[in-house]
Amino acid sequence: MKAHLVITAFLFILGSVYGRFIVEKSSVRVVSPRHIRGHHDAALANFGVPNYGGTLVGVVIYPDKKSNGCEKFDTTFKSTSRRPVILLLDRGECYFALKAWNAQNAGAAAVLIADNIDEPLLTMDTPEEFYSDSTIDYVQKITIPSALIEKSFGESLKITLQKIVTDTSEGNELIVKMDWRESMPHPDERVEYEFWTNSNDECGERCQEQLEFVKNFRGYAQLLERGGYSQFTPHYITWFCPEPFRLSMQCKSQCINKGRYCAPDPEQDFGVGYEGRDVVIENLRQLCVHRVANESGWPWQWWDFVVDYDARCSMKAKKYSKECAETVVRDLGLPVDKVQKCMGDPEADAENAVLKKEQEDQVGHDSRSDVTILPTLVINNVQYRGKLESTTVLKAICAGYKESTEPHVCLSQDMETNECLHNNGGCWKDVKLNITACKDTYRGRVCECPLVRGVQYQGDGYTSCIAVGPGRCAMDNGGCWSETKNGNTVSACSGSRLSGCTCPPGFQGDGYKCEDIDECKEKLACTCPECSCKNTWGGYECKCKDNLLYIKGEDTCVARNVSRFGWLVIVLVLSCVLGAGIAGYIFYRYRLRSYMDSEIMAIMSQYMPLDNHQNETQPLRQDSTA
């Protein structure tokens, strides 16, 4: 136990020297109401499933009771707009993970936890008791993303929610967009990732978690590596023994190379089982297996070695030894001598190049924190946050590829959960036309208005999508109002317009709802003293008294005899115009014919002898003789 305290104390020394911890963040953007729109940072939790590469638009709900989320909720949270629910909870009084678990069971799609003090954002971690207390088994069952937000932002959201209850002028929901697209860098067509682990299989749940991940992820890892889509590097944490303790029994049993590279005793008891130095040597061997396999062009064999070693050479079976390890190396077809040469002499009073680099790589750089705990997964130089589960990790790796360069494994059925099958993913759907805005991707579902038969729909994708552009009226009237009465159908959709809805003549409204205009009541037509008005659907009928005739264009009544005289005048005028037109046409044809004849004669006179020259004989050349 004393040796364990020594190593632990030195671990604290490392932390104080380097002290580099970076909080991985996502973005939270307020969409509505307008007056608080803006972007805010949120710290990713180290449990659950962050939606790397994706987004989530949802309605924020703050519980009236149990706002800290430490107790099971008595209700299921739902939004009026059918959008996903993002539950806002207060920090304090229980584990972060327990809050997320209770929120998930109450129907939440994500959790925002508001800090209770003004401080920089921190990472919400898995409770340490999870690895020693079987009652905290819910942590691995959390499947929703969680994030910590600053106290000021949380207070702003709560105030806005309170105002929405009393003032609905800007809608009755607080809508935010959680965005993980930039949480994972995706610069090119290859993802570089590293896994910090340990060959020790006697450290309880934490070691078992790492081994299960390696077994389950091996297939994915080898597909990515064989296809050149990824570059994987295994790492192992090592410590060194402080100079004053190097000759002590504790350092000798836990370290190699004279105290330079150490690991805690597996049983934390120097009198039984394996020693820490055994763990360091096997960690070194696994590093060298990867190096030799990489040089041979088979870097993916590290995964086979680790899985086979656990099955054949575990501590539990008392086979954790050099002899067993070398047997596994040979069976995989790797050269044992090269692996041994890479490992060097663990008894030498000198630096080991492989382990020295491991200690250097533990120190954080660029956007990566120090590595101080196991397991740690780093993807594109950013520490992964979330549970260590094969499909979840693969989704994070797939988010690290440049858009449209993802390998096929990212689009496999194992990745495609097709969230559109359940409640249409909460997106808009036209039941009549059987079209939906839900689009399933390997990163999750998105609500995007579709393109159907060449017609594009536009809208928020959640509550509305409207057809726009040419042909839109054929798609459910472009979302505009339409009604049929007495066999007559009218619509507010106009084929001459690319968007928008306008009520047709005789109707009034915004185009999405139109009502018949009562022209008679509104005095819009048939207003002459002799007129009698009757309203009809989409129009009106106007009659005149005393056998008068109604002239619609003038909105007046005239005597029918005057009307007959007018028609007679019109007929006479039209007859005169028609006669003049015919005469003009005949004159035009005659003049045109005469002109054309004269032109033809003139042309022909230049090329052919006419009547007065027919009997004249012309010599072919003036200087010719008979």
mmCIF file with all atom_site columns, C-alpha atoms in Angstrom, residues 396-556:
data_model
loop_
_atom_site.group_PDB
_atom_site.id
_atom_site.type_symbol
_atom_site.label_atom_id
_atom_site.label_alt_id
_atom_site.label_comp_id
_atom_site.label_asym_id
_atom_site.label_entity_id
_atom_site.label_seq_id
_atom_site.pdbx_PDB_ins_code
_atom_site.Cartn_x
_atom_site.Cartn_y
_atom_site.Cartn_z
_atom_site.occupancy
_atom_site.B_iso_or_equiv
_atom_site.pdbx_formal_charge
_atom_site.auth_seq_id
_atom_site.auth_comp_id
_atom_site.auth_asym_id
_atom_site.auth_atom_id
_atom_site.pdbx_PDB_model_num
ATOM 1   C CA . ALA A 1 396 ? -16.723 9.971  -33.338 1.00 0.00 ? 396 ALA A CA 1
ATOM 2   C CA . ILE A 1 397 ? -13.967 8.734  -35.655 1.00 0.00 ? 397 ILE A CA 1
ATOM 3   C CA . CYS A 1 398 ? -16.267 9.033  -38.668 1.00 0.00 ? 398 CYS A CA 1
ATOM 4   C CA . ALA A 1 399 ? -16.919 12.649 -37.682 1.00 0.00 ? 399 ALA A CA 1
ATOM 5   C CA . GLY A 1 400 ? -13.173 13.214 -38.052 1.00 0.00 ? 400 GLY A CA 1
ATOM 6   C CA . TYR A 1 401 ? -13.215 12.735 -41.826 1.00 0.00 ? 401 TYR A CA 1
ATOM 7   C CA . LYS A 1 402 ? -13.515 15.582 -44.261 1.00 0.00 ? 402 LYS A CA 1
ATOM 8   C CA . GLU A 1 403 ? -17.093 15.793 -45.507 1.00 0.00 ? 403 GLU A CA 1
ATOM 9   C CA . SER A 1 404 ? -17.977 13.167 -48.148 1.00 0.00 ? 404 SER A CA 1
ATOM 10  C CA . THR A 1 405 ? -14.691 11.237 -47.665 1.00 0.00 ? 405 THR A CA 1
ATOM 11  C CA . GLU A 1 406 ? -15.995 8.829  -45.014 1.00 0.00 ? 406 GLU A CA 1
ATOM 12  C CA . PRO A 1 407 ? -15.137 5.148  -45.606 1.00 0.00 ? 407 PRO A CA 1
ATOM 13  C CA . HIS A 1 408 ? -17.902 2.653  -46.214 1.00 0.00 ? 408 HIS A CA 1
ATOM 14  C CA . VAL A 1 409 ? -17.712 1.335  -42.653 1.00 0.00 ? 409 VAL A CA 1
ATOM 15  C CA . CYS A 1 410 ? -19.110 4.673  -41.500 1.00 0.00 ? 410 CYS A CA 1
ATOM 16  C CA . LEU A 1 411 ? -22.254 4.017  -43.537 1.00 0.00 ? 411 LEU A CA 1
ATOM 17  C CA . SER A 1 412 ? -22.764 0.373  -42.556 1.00 0.00 ? 412 SER A CA 1
ATOM 18  C CA . GLN A 1 413 ? -25.910 -0.981 -40.958 1.00 0.00 ? 413 GLN A CA 1
ATOM 19  C CA . ASP A 1 414 ? -24.096 -1.119 -37.634 1.00 0.00 ? 414 ASP A CA 1
ATOM 20  C CA . MET A 1 415 ? -23.866 2.652  -37.803 1.00 0.00 ? 415 MET A CA 1
ATOM 21  C CA . GLU A 1 416 ? -27.219 3.350  -39.428 1.00 0.00 ? 416 GLU A CA 1
ATOM 22  C CA . THR A 1 417 ? -29.817 3.313  -36.680 1.00 0.00 ? 417 THR A CA 1
ATOM 23  C CA . ASN A 1 418 ? -32.361 5.054  -38.958 1.00 0.00 ? 418 ASN A CA 1
ATOM 24  C CA . GLU A 1 419 ? -33.851 7.382  -36.409 1.00 0.00 ? 419 GLU A CA 1
ATOM 25  C CA . CYS A 1 420 ? -36.530 8.352  -38.956 1.00 0.00 ? 420 CYS A CA 1
ATOM 26  C CA . LEU A 1 421 ? -38.375 5.093  -38.275 1.00 0.00 ? 421 LEU A CA 1
ATOM 27  C CA . HIS A 1 422 ? -39.413 6.193  -34.801 1.00 0.00 ? 422 HIS A CA 1
ATOM 28  C CA . ASN A 1 423 ? -41.997 8.978  -34.767 1.00 0.00 ? 423 ASN A CA 1
ATOM 29  C CA . ASN A 1 424 ? -40.527 10.245 -38.055 1.00 0.00 ? 424 ASN A CA 1
ATOM 30  C CA . GLY A 1 425 ? -37.538 11.532 -36.093 1.00 0.00 ? 425 GLY A CA 1
ATOM 31  C CA . GLY A 1 426 ? -39.684 14.432 -34.843 1.00 0.00 ? 426 GLY A CA 1
ATOM 32  C CA . CYS A 1 427 ? -39.525 16.030 -38.298 1.00 0.00 ? 427 CYS A CA 1
ATOM 33  C CA . TRP A 1 428 ? -42.202 17.418 -40.624 1.00 0.00 ? 428 TRP A CA 1
ATOM 34  C CA . LYS A 1 429 ? -44.224 14.950 -42.680 1.00 0.00 ? 429 LYS A CA 1
ATOM 35  C CA . ASP A 1 430 ? -46.952 15.253 -45.313 1.00 0.00 ? 430 ASP A CA 1
ATOM 36  C CA . VAL A 1 431 ? -49.188 12.248 -44.723 1.00 0.00 ? 431 VAL A CA 1
ATOM 37  C CA . LYS A 1 432 ? -51.223 12.840 -47.878 1.00 0.00 ? 432 LYS A CA 1
ATOM 38  C CA . LEU A 1 433 ? -48.168 12.817 -50.185 1.00 0.00 ? 433 LEU A CA 1
ATOM 39  C CA . ASN A 1 434 ? -46.142 10.462 -47.943 1.00 0.00 ? 434 ASN A CA 1
ATOM 40  C CA . ILE A 1 435 ? -43.060 12.688 -47.921 1.00 0.00 ? 435 ILE A CA 1
ATOM 41  C CA . THR A 1 436 ? -40.912 13.640 -44.955 1.00 0.00 ? 436 THR A CA 1
ATOM 42  C CA . ALA A 1 437 ? -38.156 16.035 -43.932 1.00 0.00 ? 437 ALA A CA 1
ATOM 43  C CA . CYS A 1 438 ? -36.380 13.357 -41.886 1.00 0.00 ? 438 CYS A CA 1
ATOM 44  C CA . LYS A 1 439 ? -33.038 12.313 -43.378 1.00 0.00 ? 439 LYS A CA 1
ATOM 45  C CA . ASP A 1 440 ? -31.016 9.603  -41.658 1.00 0.00 ? 440 ASP A CA 1
ATOM 46  C CA . THR A 1 441 ? -27.212 9.836  -41.643 1.00 0.00 ? 441 THR A CA 1
ATOM 47  C CA . TYR A 1 442 ? -24.475 7.949  -39.820 1.00 0.00 ? 442 TYR A CA 1
ATOM 48  C CA . ARG A 1 443 ? -24.139 10.957 -37.533 1.00 0.00 ? 443 ARG A CA 1
ATOM 49  C CA . GLY A 1 444 ? -27.831 10.886 -36.662 1.00 0.00 ? 444 GLY A CA 1
ATOM 50  C CA . ARG A 1 445 ? -30.961 12.245 -38.260 1.00 0.00 ? 445 ARG A CA 1
ATOM 51  C CA . VAL A 1 446 ? -31.443 15.738 -39.644 1.00 0.00 ? 446 VAL A CA 1
ATOM 52  C CA . CYS A 1 447 ? -34.694 17.502 -40.434 1.00 0.00 ? 447 CYS A CA 1
ATOM 53  C CA . GLU A 1 448 ? -34.279 18.996 -43.919 1.00 0.00 ? 448 GLU A CA 1
ATOM 54  C CA . CYS A 1 449 ? -37.104 19.845 -46.292 1.00 0.00 ? 449 CYS A CA 1
ATOM 55  C CA . PRO A 1 450 ? -36.937 17.382 -49.222 1.00 0.00 ? 450 PRO A CA 1
ATOM 56  C CA . LEU A 1 451 ? -36.676 17.585 -53.015 1.00 0.00 ? 451 LEU A CA 1
ATOM 57  C CA . VAL A 1 452 ? -39.629 15.675 -54.502 1.00 0.00 ? 452 VAL A CA 1
ATOM 58  C CA . ARG A 1 453 ? -40.076 15.077 -58.235 1.00 0.00 ? 453 ARG A CA 1
ATOM 59  C CA . GLY A 1 454 ? -37.962 18.105 -59.058 1.00 0.00 ? 454 GLY A CA 1
ATOM 60  C CA . VAL A 1 455 ? -39.831 20.370 -56.629 1.00 0.00 ? 455 VAL A CA 1
ATOM 61  C CA . GLN A 1 456 ? -37.849 21.780 -53.689 1.00 0.00 ? 456 GLN A CA 1
ATOM 62  C CA . TYR A 1 457 ? -39.478 22.240 -50.295 1.00 0.00 ? 457 TYR A CA 1
ATOM 63  C CA . GLN A 1 458 ? -38.317 24.969 -47.921 1.00 0.00 ? 458 GLN A CA 1
ATOM 64  C CA . GLY A 1 459 ? -38.936 25.498 -44.218 1.00 0.00 ? 459 GLY A CA 1
ATOM 65  C CA . ASP A 1 460 ? -37.518 24.647 -40.794 1.00 0.00 ? 460 ASP A CA 1
ATOM 66  C CA . GLY A 1 461 ? -37.905 20.903 -41.398 1.00 0.00 ? 461 GLY A CA 1
ATOM 67  C CA . TYR A 1 462 ? -39.606 20.396 -38.032 1.00 0.00 ? 462 TYR A CA 1
ATOM 68  C CA . THR A 1 463 ? -42.998 22.012 -38.236 1.00 0.00 ? 463 THR A CA 1
ATOM 69  C CA . SER A 1 464 ? -43.305 23.153 -41.837 1.00 0.00 ? 464 SER A CA 1
ATOM 70  C CA . CYS A 1 465 ? -42.002 22.556 -45.360 1.00 0.00 ? 465 CYS A CA 1
ATOM 71  C CA . ILE A 1 466 ? -43.478 24.408 -48.325 1.00 0.00 ? 466 ILE A CA 1
ATOM 72  C CA . ALA A 1 467 ? -42.941 23.648 -52.023 1.00 0.00 ? 467 ALA A CA 1
ATOM 73  C CA . VAL A 1 468 ? -41.225 26.434 -53.992 1.00 0.00 ? 468 VAL A CA 1
ATOM 74  C CA . GLY A 1 469 ? -40.192 26.933 -57.616 1.00 0.00 ? 469 GLY A CA 1
ATOM 75  C CA . PRO A 1 470 ? -41.729 25.730 -60.895 1.00 0.00 ? 470 PRO A CA 1
ATOM 76  C CA . GLY A 1 471 ? -44.188 22.898 -60.513 1.00 0.00 ? 471 GLY A CA 1
ATOM 77  C CA . ARG A 1 472 ? -44.876 23.663 -56.876 1.00 0.00 ? 472 ARG A CA 1
ATOM 78  C CA . CYS A 1 473 ? -48.629 23.938 -57.404 1.00 0.00 ? 473 CYS A CA 1
ATOM 79  C CA . ALA A 1 474 ? -48.737 20.276 -58.416 1.00 0.00 ? 474 ALA A CA 1
ATOM 80  C CA . MET A 1 475 ? -47.481 19.313 -54.944 1.00 0.00 ? 475 MET A CA 1
ATOM 81  C CA . ASP A 1 476 ? -50.512 19.788 -52.724 1.00 0.00 ? 476 ASP A CA 1
ATOM 82  C CA . ASN A 1 477 ? -51.061 23.292 -54.140 1.00 0.00 ? 477 ASN A CA 1
ATOM 83  C CA . GLY A 1 478 ? -47.611 24.375 -52.975 1.00 0.00 ? 478 GLY A CA 1
ATOM 84  C CA . GLY A 1 479 ? -48.880 24.413 -49.403 1.00 0.00 ? 479 GLY A CA 1
ATOM 85  C CA . CYS A 1 480 ? -51.398 27.114 -50.314 1.00 0.00 ? 480 CYS A CA 1
ATOM 86  C CA . TRP A 1 481 ? -55.123 27.235 -49.669 1.00 0.00 ? 481 TRP A CA 1
ATOM 87  C CA . SER A 1 482 ? -57.430 25.368 -52.009 1.00 0.00 ? 482 SER A CA 1
ATOM 88  C CA . GLU A 1 483 ? -61.140 24.571 -51.914 1.00 0.00 ? 483 GLU A CA 1
ATOM 89  C CA . THR A 1 484 ? -63.780 23.025 -54.124 1.00 0.00 ? 484 THR A CA 1
ATOM 90  C CA . LYS A 1 485 ? -67.485 23.949 -54.219 1.00 0.00 ? 485 LYS A CA 1
ATOM 91  C CA . ASN A 1 486 ? -70.150 22.985 -56.688 1.00 0.00 ? 486 ASN A CA 1
ATOM 92  C CA . GLY A 1 487 ? -67.547 21.282 -58.861 1.00 0.00 ? 487 GLY A CA 1
ATOM 93  C CA . ASN A 1 488 ? -65.427 24.440 -59.064 1.00 0.00 ? 488 ASN A CA 1
ATOM 94  C CA . THR A 1 489 ? -61.880 24.342 -57.554 1.00 0.00 ? 489 THR A CA 1
ATOM 95  C CA . VAL A 1 490 ? -59.915 27.468 -56.748 1.00 0.00 ? 490 VAL A CA 1
ATOM 96  C CA . SER A 1 491 ? -56.385 27.735 -55.320 1.00 0.00 ? 491 SER A CA 1
ATOM 97  C CA . ALA A 1 492 ? -54.134 30.406 -53.863 1.00 0.00 ? 492 ALA A CA 1
ATOM 98  C CA . CYS A 1 493 ? -51.126 28.895 -55.655 1.00 0.00 ? 493 CYS A CA 1
ATOM 99  C CA . SER A 1 494 ? -50.129 30.613 -58.872 1.00 0.00 ? 494 SER A CA 1
ATOM 100 C CA . GLY A 1 495 ? -47.930 28.836 -61.415 1.00 0.00 ? 495 GLY A CA 1
ATOM 101 C CA . SER A 1 496 ? -46.492 32.178 -62.511 1.00 0.00 ? 496 SER A CA 1
ATOM 102 C CA . ARG A 1 497 ? -44.927 32.735 -59.073 1.00 0.00 ? 497 ARG A CA 1
ATOM 103 C CA . LEU A 1 498 ? -42.002 30.703 -57.664 1.00 0.00 ? 498 LEU A CA 1
ATOM 104 C CA . SER A 1 499 ? -43.107 31.072 -54.071 1.00 0.00 ? 499 SER A CA 1
ATOM 105 C CA . GLY A 1 500 ? -45.778 32.517 -51.861 1.00 0.00 ? 500 GLY A CA 1
ATOM 106 C CA . CYS A 1 501 ? -49.539 32.214 -51.851 1.00 0.00 ? 501 CYS A CA 1
ATOM 107 C CA . THR A 1 502 ? -52.090 34.813 -52.978 1.00 0.00 ? 502 THR A CA 1
ATOM 108 C CA . CYS A 1 503 ? -55.817 34.445 -52.652 1.00 0.00 ? 503 CYS A CA 1
ATOM 109 C CA . PRO A 1 504 ? -57.518 34.435 -56.081 1.00 0.00 ? 504 PRO A CA 1
ATOM 110 C CA . PRO A 1 505 ? -59.932 37.224 -57.158 1.00 0.00 ? 505 PRO A CA 1
ATOM 111 C CA . GLY A 1 506 ? -63.089 37.137 -55.095 1.00 0.00 ? 506 GLY A CA 1
ATOM 112 C CA . PHE A 1 507 ? -61.272 35.869 -51.976 1.00 0.00 ? 507 PHE A CA 1
ATOM 113 C CA . GLN A 1 508 ? -59.279 37.473 -49.172 1.00 0.00 ? 508 GLN A CA 1
ATOM 114 C CA . GLY A 1 509 ? -56.675 36.154 -46.721 1.00 0.00 ? 509 GLY A CA 1
ATOM 115 C CA . ASP A 1 510 ? -52.966 35.403 -46.451 1.00 0.00 ? 510 ASP A CA 1
ATOM 116 C CA . GLY A 1 511 ? -52.976 32.727 -49.130 1.00 0.00 ? 511 GLY A CA 1
ATOM 117 C CA . TYR A 1 512 ? -52.772 29.895 -46.618 1.00 0.00 ? 512 TYR A CA 1
ATOM 118 C CA . LYS A 1 513 ? -56.348 30.554 -45.612 1.00 0.00 ? 513 LYS A CA 1
ATOM 119 C CA . CYS A 1 514 ? -58.775 32.364 -47.897 1.00 0.00 ? 514 CYS A CA 1
ATOM 120 C CA . GLU A 1 515 ? -62.364 33.446 -47.366 1.00 0.00 ? 515 GLU A CA 1
ATOM 121 C CA . ASP A 1 516 ? -64.972 34.554 -49.843 1.00 0.00 ? 516 ASP A CA 1
ATOM 122 C CA . ILE A 1 517 ? -65.361 38.318 -50.201 1.00 0.00 ? 517 ILE A CA 1
ATOM 123 C CA . ASP A 1 518 ? -68.948 39.551 -49.924 1.00 0.00 ? 518 ASP A CA 1
ATOM 124 C CA . GLU A 1 519 ? -68.747 42.184 -52.669 1.00 0.00 ? 519 GLU A CA 1
ATOM 125 C CA . CYS A 1 520 ? -72.360 43.178 -52.023 1.00 0.00 ? 520 CYS A CA 1
ATOM 126 C CA . LYS A 1 521 ? -71.876 43.814 -48.311 1.00 0.00 ? 521 LYS A CA 1
ATOM 127 C CA . GLU A 1 522 ? -68.527 45.530 -48.806 1.00 0.00 ? 522 GLU A CA 1
ATOM 128 C CA . LYS A 1 523 ? -70.010 47.752 -51.598 1.00 0.00 ? 523 LYS A CA 1
ATOM 129 C CA . LEU A 1 524 ? -67.217 46.669 -53.920 1.00 0.00 ? 524 LEU A CA 1
ATOM 130 C CA . ALA A 1 525 ? -69.499 46.093 -56.937 1.00 0.00 ? 525 ALA A CA 1
ATOM 131 C CA . CYS A 1 526 ? -73.070 46.477 -58.185 1.00 0.00 ? 526 CYS A CA 1
ATOM 132 C CA . THR A 1 527 ? -73.432 49.858 -56.480 1.00 0.00 ? 527 THR A CA 1
ATOM 133 C CA . CYS A 1 528 ? -75.565 51.726 -59.032 1.00 0.00 ? 528 CYS A CA 1
ATOM 134 C CA . PRO A 1 529 ? -79.047 52.809 -57.862 1.00 0.00 ? 529 PRO A CA 1
ATOM 135 C CA . GLU A 1 530 ? -80.818 50.494 -60.320 1.00 0.00 ? 530 GLU A CA 1
ATOM 136 C CA . CYS A 1 531 ? -78.611 47.475 -59.363 1.00 0.00 ? 531 CYS A CA 1
ATOM 137 C CA . SER A 1 532 ? -79.613 44.459 -57.282 1.00 0.00 ? 532 SER A CA 1
ATOM 138 C CA . CYS A 1 533 ? -76.600 42.533 -55.859 1.00 0.00 ? 533 CYS A CA 1
ATOM 139 C CA . LYS A 1 534 ? -76.371 38.835 -54.880 1.00 0.00 ? 534 LYS A CA 1
ATOM 140 C CA . ASN A 1 535 ? -73.133 37.408 -53.447 1.00 0.00 ? 535 ASN A CA 1
ATOM 141 C CA . THR A 1 536 ? -71.802 34.079 -54.781 1.00 0.00 ? 536 THR A CA 1
ATOM 142 C CA . TRP A 1 537 ? -68.766 31.925 -53.812 1.00 0.00 ? 537 TRP A CA 1
ATOM 143 C CA . GLY A 1 538 ? -65.796 33.718 -55.330 1.00 0.00 ? 538 GLY A CA 1
ATOM 144 C CA . GLY A 1 539 ? -67.914 36.353 -57.115 1.00 0.00 ? 539 GLY A CA 1
ATOM 145 C CA . TYR A 1 540 ? -71.287 38.063 -57.312 1.00 0.00 ? 540 TYR A CA 1
ATOM 146 C CA . GLU A 1 541 ? -74.377 38.460 -59.499 1.00 0.00 ? 541 GLU A CA 1
ATOM 147 C CA . CYS A 1 542 ? -75.785 41.869 -60.400 1.00 0.00 ? 542 CYS A CA 1
ATOM 148 C CA . LYS A 1 543 ? -79.204 42.499 -61.941 1.00 0.00 ? 543 LYS A CA 1
ATOM 149 C CA . CYS A 1 544 ? -80.858 45.733 -63.102 1.00 0.00 ? 544 CYS A CA 1
ATOM 150 C CA . LYS A 1 545 ? -84.441 46.896 -62.565 1.00 0.00 ? 545 LYS A CA 1
ATOM 151 C CA . ASP A 1 546 ? -86.987 47.697 -65.296 1.00 0.00 ? 546 ASP A CA 1
ATOM 152 C CA . ASN A 1 547 ? -85.460 45.562 -67.995 1.00 0.00 ? 547 ASN A CA 1
ATOM 153 C CA . LEU A 1 548 ? -82.192 47.520 -67.920 1.00 0.00 ? 548 LEU A CA 1
ATOM 154 C CA . LEU A 1 549 ? -78.895 45.920 -68.974 1.00 0.00 ? 549 LEU A CA 1
ATOM 155 C CA . TYR A 1 550 ? -75.930 45.722 -66.493 1.00 0.00 ? 550 TYR A CA 1
ATOM 156 C CA . ILE A 1 551 ? -72.537 46.773 -67.883 1.00 0.00 ? 551 ILE A CA 1
ATOM 157 C CA . LYS A 1 552 ? -69.954 45.126 -65.518 1.00 0.00 ? 552 LYS A CA 1
ATOM 158 C CA . GLY A 1 553 ? -66.947 47.150 -66.644 1.00 0.00 ? 553 GLY A CA 1
ATOM 159 C CA . GLU A 1 554 ? -68.772 50.411 -65.901 1.00 0.00 ? 554 GLU A CA 1
ATOM 160 C CA . ASP A 1 555 ? -70.782 49.064 -62.948 1.00 0.00 ? 555 ASP A CA 1
ATOM 161 C CA . THR A 1 556 ? -73.906 50.684 -64.316 1.00 0.00 ? 556 THR A CA 1
#
